């Protein structure tokens, strides 16, 4: 019996766990909200680093990468006619002008779709976690963190299989899809999120895709993409041969960040302890240790 997308996701998840641990350790020393602890949500109190060296470094590098790859008011690519074509100077000039207009139209489309915020987030994810999944369609660009997808690559690093897990509200689904996927009215009324799995597989001729809800294939979700037009793009910062996932930039300097964190913590706590002065006014009084501990400065 063929595996469901959820079962396949669970099978591939253990190989991803070491990368998740390193990503969370790196985020804890830089920008914690980029990769919060497992099970955290919007109301979870995240750890606060004692130093800001890591956060400033990640933000500055992400900004420089974004400006280098997608400079404002300039094209990030250039169309050129191959030298093999022997064209007259007038024809060459006309073609160059036409290609320049195409470049401008592409960049205008890029700016109008407001892709920069998502790309900025993706750069930070690559620096901290070393991995991020991008999904590009007509509606825009979406980034998935490493804890939301798994990937299987061949020996050359080409993705062979990808599974993305999303949380969707049942109320946003078509009633026919809810009925086909056995989503109860109770779950729909409470509007509890359900997991939607998107399974993308590479074959010799194309990419094949389908979606799954509640371990049931979503009707009408099957589709294909040409090999060079897959909208699901699993990126990694540092490639390591033989590994399915990449390594982040922060991981290379994690030792320095740990040292800076521990030394800054010791300085802050030591300074706070040295600066605390308590005045005892009653020589004959009975003072409890708890009162001293909880007393404010002075």
PDB file of N, CA and C in Angstrom, residues 19 30-31 120 189 201 211 216 287 298:
ATOM      1  N   UNK A  19      19.332  19.542  11.889  1.00  0.00           N
ATOM      2  CA  UNK A  19      19.381  20.876  11.304  1.00  0.00           C
ATOM      3  C   UNK A  19      18.423  21.822  12.035  1.00  0.00           C
ATOM      4  N   UNK A  30      20.862  35.077  17.990  1.00  0.00           N
ATOM      5  CA  UNK A  30      20.775  36.172  17.019  1.00  0.00           C
ATOM      6  C   UNK A  30      19.399  36.837  17.108  1.00  0.00           C
ATOM      7  N   UNK A  31      18.419  36.316  16.346  1.00  0.00           N
ATOM      8  CA  UNK A  31      17.057  36.867  16.347  1.00  0.00           C
ATOM      9  C   UNK A  31      16.104  35.720  16.667  1.00  0.00           C
ATOM     10  N   UNK A 120      13.554  39.295   1.903  1.00  0.00           N
ATOM     11  CA  UNK A 120      14.361  39.693   3.060  1.00  0.00           C
ATOM     12  C   UNK A 120      14.246  38.650   4.168  1.00  0.00           C
ATOM     13  N   UNK A 189     -16.684  24.087  12.899  1.00  0.00           N
ATOM     14  CA  UNK A 189     -17.297  25.111  13.742  1.00  0.00           C
ATOM     15  C   UNK A 189     -16.277  25.729  14.701  1.00  0.00           C
ATOM     16  N   UNK A 201       7.013  15.598  -6.371  1.00  0.00           N
ATOM     17  CA  UNK A 201       7.957  14.544  -6.724  1.00  0.00           C
ATOM     18  C   UNK A 201       8.514  14.794  -8.126  1.00  0.00           C
ATOM     19  N   UNK A 211      -2.076  17.332  -3.219  1.00  0.00           N
ATOM     20  CA  UNK A 211      -2.242  17.786  -1.843  1.00  0.00           C
ATOM     21  C   UNK A 211      -3.083  16.794  -1.061  1.00  0.00           C
ATOM     22  N   UNK A 216      -6.224  12.164   3.289  1.00  0.00           N
ATOM     23  CA  UNK A 216      -7.041  11.911   2.099  1.00  0.00           C
ATOM     24  C   UNK A 216      -6.586  12.862   1.006  1.00  0.00           C
ATOM     25  N   UNK A 287      15.390  40.160  60.128  1.00  0.00           N
ATOM     26  CA  UNK A 287      15.335  40.256  58.663  1.00  0.00           C
ATOM     27  C   UNK A 287      15.343  38.867  58.045  1.00  0.00           C
ATOM     28  N   UNK A 298      18.499  50.057  46.866  1.00  0.00           N
ATOM     29  CA  UNK A 298      18.404  51.168  47.813  1.00  0.00           C
ATOM     30  C   UNK A 298      17.165  51.036  48.702  1.00  0.00           C
TER      31      UNK A 298
END
